[in-house]
């Protein structure tokens, strides 16, 4: 089947059946809800809530189209052995990774706050990657998972635009993946960083990848669903 072109910046993005995965980055309670890691860094977490409805719609379309879906979660082992001291030291002096927060120990695997928000919860068969860093490739088996599945195209979503989304997109781009960042399905605590972060991806002829919104991506996924049926 021929690729379906998605209208994107800086040029149409080729959506290829069987070779495309949806990546949902760190849509965890600790980043989105008050009392978690995001707020401990001094951020207004309410800004990230706008990402949830369009991302839920995209997730539903991706599932209907039979795309591989990969969720990531940033966090650490309970003994913090995988958290570099430099990361641990940063942030607000009163609350750090591993400290008790409103939803359990902040950014610790197995805690309620570390898990994904209910609206975007993974379903059976979807991959969940636990990552200690900002990028989803560092310290994980994401490369092997994608290679085994024959994936070459990534639809990248999640939070935050300029931190984990950017780091993962850059890592993926350097590994040869074609990355489309879905603009209304990524979010930041900072409006300016979000806007410029998206510009940086598509600038210079698409230096790190492509950018399009759900109004462009969901119809293409629906076309994939119809064609495959
Ligand atoms: N602080 C911030 O903007 N982001 C993070 O710490 N992690 C992710 O982006 N997931």
GROMACS .gro file of C-alpha atoms and ligand atoms in nm:
model
  239
    1UNK     CA    1   0.000   0.000   0.000
    2UNK     CA    2   0.124   0.349  -0.084
    3UNK     CA    3   0.201   0.590   0.201
    4UNK     CA    4  -0.081   0.827   0.293
    5UNK     CA    5   0.050   1.184   0.291
    6UNK     CA    6  -0.031   1.386   0.603
    7UNK     CA    7  -0.034   1.764   0.549
    8UNK     CA    8   0.253   1.877   0.775
    9UNK     CA    9   0.531   2.131   0.817
   10UNK     CA   10   0.764   2.154   0.636
   11UNK     CA   11   0.628   1.899   0.383
   12UNK     CA   12   0.380   1.609   0.365
   13UNK     CA   13   0.464   1.327   0.609
   14UNK     CA   14   0.439   0.973   0.471
   15UNK     CA   15   0.208   0.760   0.690
   16UNK     CA   16   0.300   0.401   0.612
   17UNK     CA   17   0.075   0.111   0.714
   18UNK     CA   18   0.254  -0.144   0.932
   19UNK     CA   19   0.559   0.077   0.977
   20UNK     CA   20   0.415   0.355   1.193
   21UNK     CA   21   0.391   0.366   1.573
   22UNK     CA   22   0.223   0.617   1.802
   23UNK     CA   23   0.451   0.720   2.089
   24UNK     CA   24   0.282   0.876   2.395
   25UNK     CA   25   0.545   1.035   2.616
   26UNK     CA   26   0.512   1.063   2.995
   27UNK     CA   27   0.139   1.141   3.025
   28UNK     CA   28   0.181   1.064   3.396
   29UNK     CA   29  -0.010   1.199   3.693
   30UNK     CA   30   0.319   1.331   3.833
   31UNK     CA   31   0.346   1.574   3.540
   32UNK     CA   32  -0.021   1.658   3.497
   33UNK     CA   33  -0.174   1.670   3.844
   34UNK     CA   34  -0.106   1.907   4.135
   35UNK     CA   35   0.133   1.764   4.396
   36UNK     CA   36   0.359   1.572   4.158
   37UNK     CA   37   0.700   1.622   4.002
   38UNK     CA   38   0.590   1.894   3.758
   39UNK     CA   39   0.455   2.109   4.037
   40UNK     CA   40   0.758   2.032   4.258
   41UNK     CA   41   0.969   2.204   3.990
   42UNK     CA   42   0.759   2.518   4.033
   43UNK     CA   43   0.536   2.471   3.730
   44UNK     CA   44   0.167   2.546   3.670
   45UNK     CA   45   0.053   2.193   3.589
   46UNK     CA   46  -0.294   2.302   3.470
   47UNK     CA   47  -0.143   2.397   3.134
   48UNK     CA   48  -0.083   2.035   3.043
   49UNK     CA   49  -0.448   1.929   3.082
   50UNK     CA   50  -0.535   2.073   2.738
   51UNK     CA   51  -0.334   1.795   2.576
   52UNK     CA   52  -0.553   1.513   2.710
   53UNK     CA   53  -0.872   1.543   2.493
   54UNK     CA   54  -0.698   1.567   2.151
   55UNK     CA   55  -0.452   1.296   2.252
   56UNK     CA   56  -0.736   1.067   2.362
   57UNK     CA   57  -0.896   1.117   2.019
   58UNK     CA   58  -0.566   1.046   1.842
   59UNK     CA   59  -0.508   0.737   2.055
   60UNK     CA   60  -0.854   0.605   1.964
   61UNK     CA   61  -0.787   0.666   1.592
   62UNK     CA   62  -0.446   0.497   1.615
   63UNK     CA   63  -0.597   0.194   1.789
   64UNK     CA   64  -0.871   0.168   1.522
   65UNK     CA   65  -0.607   0.188   1.248
   66UNK     CA   66  -0.409  -0.093   1.414
   67UNK     CA   67  -0.099   0.117   1.484
   68UNK     CA   68   0.154  -0.002   1.737
   69UNK     CA   69   0.113   0.214   2.048
   70UNK     CA   70   0.402   0.282   2.284
   71UNK     CA   71   0.363   0.467   2.614
   72UNK     CA   72   0.659   0.594   2.813
   73UNK     CA   73   0.691   0.686   3.179
   74UNK     CA   74   0.976   0.886   3.328
   75UNK     CA   75   1.076   0.758   3.668
   76UNK     CA   76   1.317   0.575   3.890
   77UNK     CA   77   1.366   0.264   4.098
   78UNK     CA   78   1.256   0.296   4.462
   79UNK     CA   79   1.623   0.292   4.575
   80UNK     CA   80   1.701   0.572   4.324
   81UNK     CA   81   2.001   0.374   4.195
   82UNK     CA   82   1.914   0.477   3.838
   83UNK     CA   83   1.878   0.847   3.919
   84UNK     CA   84   2.198   1.045   3.864
   85UNK     CA   85   2.282   1.261   4.169
   86UNK     CA   86   2.288   1.566   3.941
   87UNK     CA   87   1.921   1.502   3.849
   88UNK     CA   88   1.826   1.434   4.209
   89UNK     CA   89   1.980   1.755   4.335
   90UNK     CA   90   1.791   1.981   4.094
   91UNK     CA   91   1.442   2.120   4.139
   92UNK     CA   92   1.280   2.278   4.441
   93UNK     CA   93   1.485   2.232   4.759
   94UNK     CA   94   1.178   2.122   4.955
   95UNK     CA   95   1.058   1.839   4.730
   96UNK     CA   96   1.271   1.613   4.516
   97UNK     CA   97   1.243   1.286   4.322
   98UNK     CA   98   1.170   1.010   4.575
   99UNK     CA   99   1.012   1.242   4.831
  100UNK     CA  100   0.650   1.186   4.933
  101UNK     CA  101   0.407   1.380   4.711
  102UNK     CA  102   0.030   1.395   4.680
  103UNK     CA  103   0.030   1.071   4.478
  104UNK     CA  104   0.306   0.870   4.644
  105UNK     CA  105   0.681   0.910   4.616
  106UNK     CA  106   0.756   1.153   4.336
  107UNK     CA  107   0.855   0.992   4.004
  108UNK     CA  108   0.909   0.650   4.157
  109UNK     CA  109   0.803   0.340   3.964
  110UNK     CA  110   0.503   0.163   4.112
  111UNK     CA  111   0.364   0.477   4.276
  112UNK     CA  112   0.021   0.609   4.175
  113UNK     CA  113   0.163   0.942   4.058
  114UNK     CA  114   0.417   0.772   3.833
  115UNK     CA  115   0.146   0.601   3.630
  116UNK     CA  116  -0.039   0.730   3.324
  117UNK     CA  117  -0.357   0.938   3.362
  118UNK     CA  118  -0.680   0.738   3.344
  119UNK     CA  119  -0.797   0.895   3.014
  120UNK     CA  120  -0.490   0.762   2.829
  121UNK     CA  121  -0.432   0.436   3.016
  122UNK     CA  122  -0.257   0.169   2.809
  123UNK     CA  123  -0.465  -0.129   2.698
  124UNK     CA  124  -0.357  -0.492   2.657
  125UNK     CA  125  -0.095  -0.535   2.389
  126UNK     CA  126   0.044  -0.182   2.410
  127UNK     CA  127   0.407  -0.132   2.505
  128UNK     CA  128   0.501   0.062   2.819
  129UNK     CA  129   0.861   0.182   2.838
  130UNK     CA  130   0.997   0.297   3.174
  131UNK     CA  131   1.273   0.549   3.116
  132UNK     CA  132   1.513   0.708   3.365
  133UNK     CA  133   1.597   1.005   3.143
  134UNK     CA  134   1.429   1.263   2.928
  135UNK     CA  135   1.481   1.071   2.603
  136UNK     CA  136   1.289   0.745   2.554
  137UNK     CA  137   1.589   0.567   2.399
  138UNK     CA  138   1.838   0.629   2.681
  139UNK     CA  139   1.853   0.335   2.925
  140UNK     CA  140   1.559   0.149   2.763
  141UNK     CA  141   1.496  -0.122   2.504
  142UNK     CA  142   1.289   0.106   2.278
  143UNK     CA  143   1.530   0.062   1.983
  144UNK     CA  144   1.493  -0.316   1.998
  145UNK     CA  145   1.114  -0.294   2.031
  146UNK     CA  146   1.088  -0.070   1.722
  147UNK     CA  147   1.336  -0.272   1.516
  148UNK     CA  148   1.161  -0.601   1.598
  149UNK     CA  149   0.827  -0.450   1.488
  150UNK     CA  150   0.971  -0.305   1.164
  151UNK     CA  151   0.876   0.050   1.261
  152UNK     CA  152   1.028   0.340   1.064
  153UNK     CA  153   0.775   0.622   1.126
  154UNK     CA  154   0.684   0.768   1.464
  155UNK     CA  155   0.389   0.987   1.559
  156UNK     CA  156   0.520   1.158   1.872
  157UNK     CA  157   0.293   1.301   2.144
  158UNK     CA  158   0.301   1.374   2.516
  159UNK     CA  159   0.476   1.607   2.758
  160UNK     CA  160   0.666   1.825   2.775
  161UNK     CA  161   0.726   1.971   2.430
  162UNK     CA  162   1.072   2.111   2.490
  163UNK     CA  163   1.197   1.847   2.733
  164UNK     CA  164   1.101   1.480   2.689
  165UNK     CA  165   0.925   1.522   2.353
  166UNK     CA  166   1.221   1.712   2.206
  167UNK     CA  167   1.484   1.482   2.354
  168UNK     CA  168   1.304   1.172   2.227
  169UNK     CA  169   1.244   1.323   1.882
  170UNK     CA  170   1.612   1.415   1.852
  171UNK     CA  171   1.720   1.067   1.965
  172UNK     CA  172   1.479   0.905   1.716
  173UNK     CA  173   1.584   1.134   1.431
  174UNK     CA  174   1.950   1.046   1.487
  175UNK     CA  175   1.856   0.678   1.474
  176UNK     CA  176   1.691   0.720   1.133
  177UNK     CA  177   1.323   0.733   1.231
  178UNK     CA  178   1.091   0.973   1.050
  179UNK     CA  179   0.915   1.163   1.327
  180UNK     CA  180   0.591   1.359   1.311
  181UNK     CA  181   0.525   1.560   1.628
  182UNK     CA  182   0.150   1.616   1.672
  183UNK     CA  183   0.125   1.980   1.776
  184UNK     CA  184  -0.199   1.974   1.979
  185UNK     CA  185  -0.101   1.646   2.147
  186UNK     CA  186   0.217   1.784   2.302
  187UNK     CA  187   0.225   2.040   2.581
  188UNK     CA  188   0.453   2.248   2.798
  189UNK     CA  189   0.437   2.444   3.121
  190UNK     CA  190   0.566   2.740   2.912
  191UNK     CA  191   0.370   2.873   2.611
  192UNK     CA  192   0.681   3.021   2.449
  193UNK     CA  193   0.887   2.703   2.483
  194UNK     CA  194   0.599   2.504   2.332
  195UNK     CA  195   0.561   2.735   2.032
  196UNK     CA  196   0.933   2.770   1.962
  197UNK     CA  197   0.993   2.402   2.039
  198UNK     CA  198   0.757   2.307   1.757
  199UNK     CA  199   0.914   2.561   1.523
  200UNK     CA  200   1.259   2.417   1.593
  201UNK     CA  201   1.153   2.069   1.483
  202UNK     CA  202   1.017   2.168   1.141
  203UNK     CA  203   1.262   2.452   1.065
  204UNK     CA  204   1.555   2.414   0.826
  205UNK     CA  205   1.359   2.176   0.603
  206UNK     CA  206   1.255   1.958   0.898
  207UNK     CA  207   1.583   1.938   1.087
  208UNK     CA  208   1.439   1.696   1.348
  209UNK     CA  209   1.111   1.598   1.181
  210UNK     CA  210   0.763   1.709   1.084
  211UNK     CA  211   0.481   1.891   1.270
  212UNK     CA  212   0.105   1.856   1.210
  213UNK     CA  213  -0.209   1.873   1.423
  214UNK     CA  214  -0.481   1.616   1.485
  215UNK     CA  215  -0.703   1.780   1.222
  216UNK     CA  216  -0.450   1.653   0.968
  217UNK     CA  217  -0.339   1.330   1.136
  218UNK     CA  218  -0.670   1.174   1.243
  219UNK     CA  219  -0.831   1.176   0.893
  220UNK     CA  220  -0.516   1.009   0.755
  221UNK     CA  221  -0.542   0.739   1.024
  222UNK     CA  222  -0.911   0.696   0.937
  223UNK     CA  223  -0.813   0.654   0.571
  224UNK     CA  224  -0.565   0.386   0.682
  225UNK     CA  225  -0.845   0.212   0.875
  226UNK     CA  226  -1.079   0.219   0.573
  227UNK     CA  227  -0.811   0.102   0.331
  228UNK     CA  228  -0.704  -0.184   0.559
  229UNK     CA  229  -1.063  -0.304   0.619
  230LIG     N1  230   1.020   1.942   3.351
  230LIG     C1  231   0.975   1.915   3.229
  230LIG     O1  232   0.935   2.003   3.154
  230LIG     N2  233   0.973   1.786   3.185
  230LIG     C2  234   1.026   1.677   3.247
  230LIG     O2  235   1.091   1.684   3.349
  230LIG     N3  236   1.000   1.554   3.189
  230LIG     C3  237   0.927   1.538   3.071
  230LIG     O3  238   0.921   1.626   2.986
  230LIG     N4  239   0.859   1.425   3.057
   0.00000   0.00000   0.00000
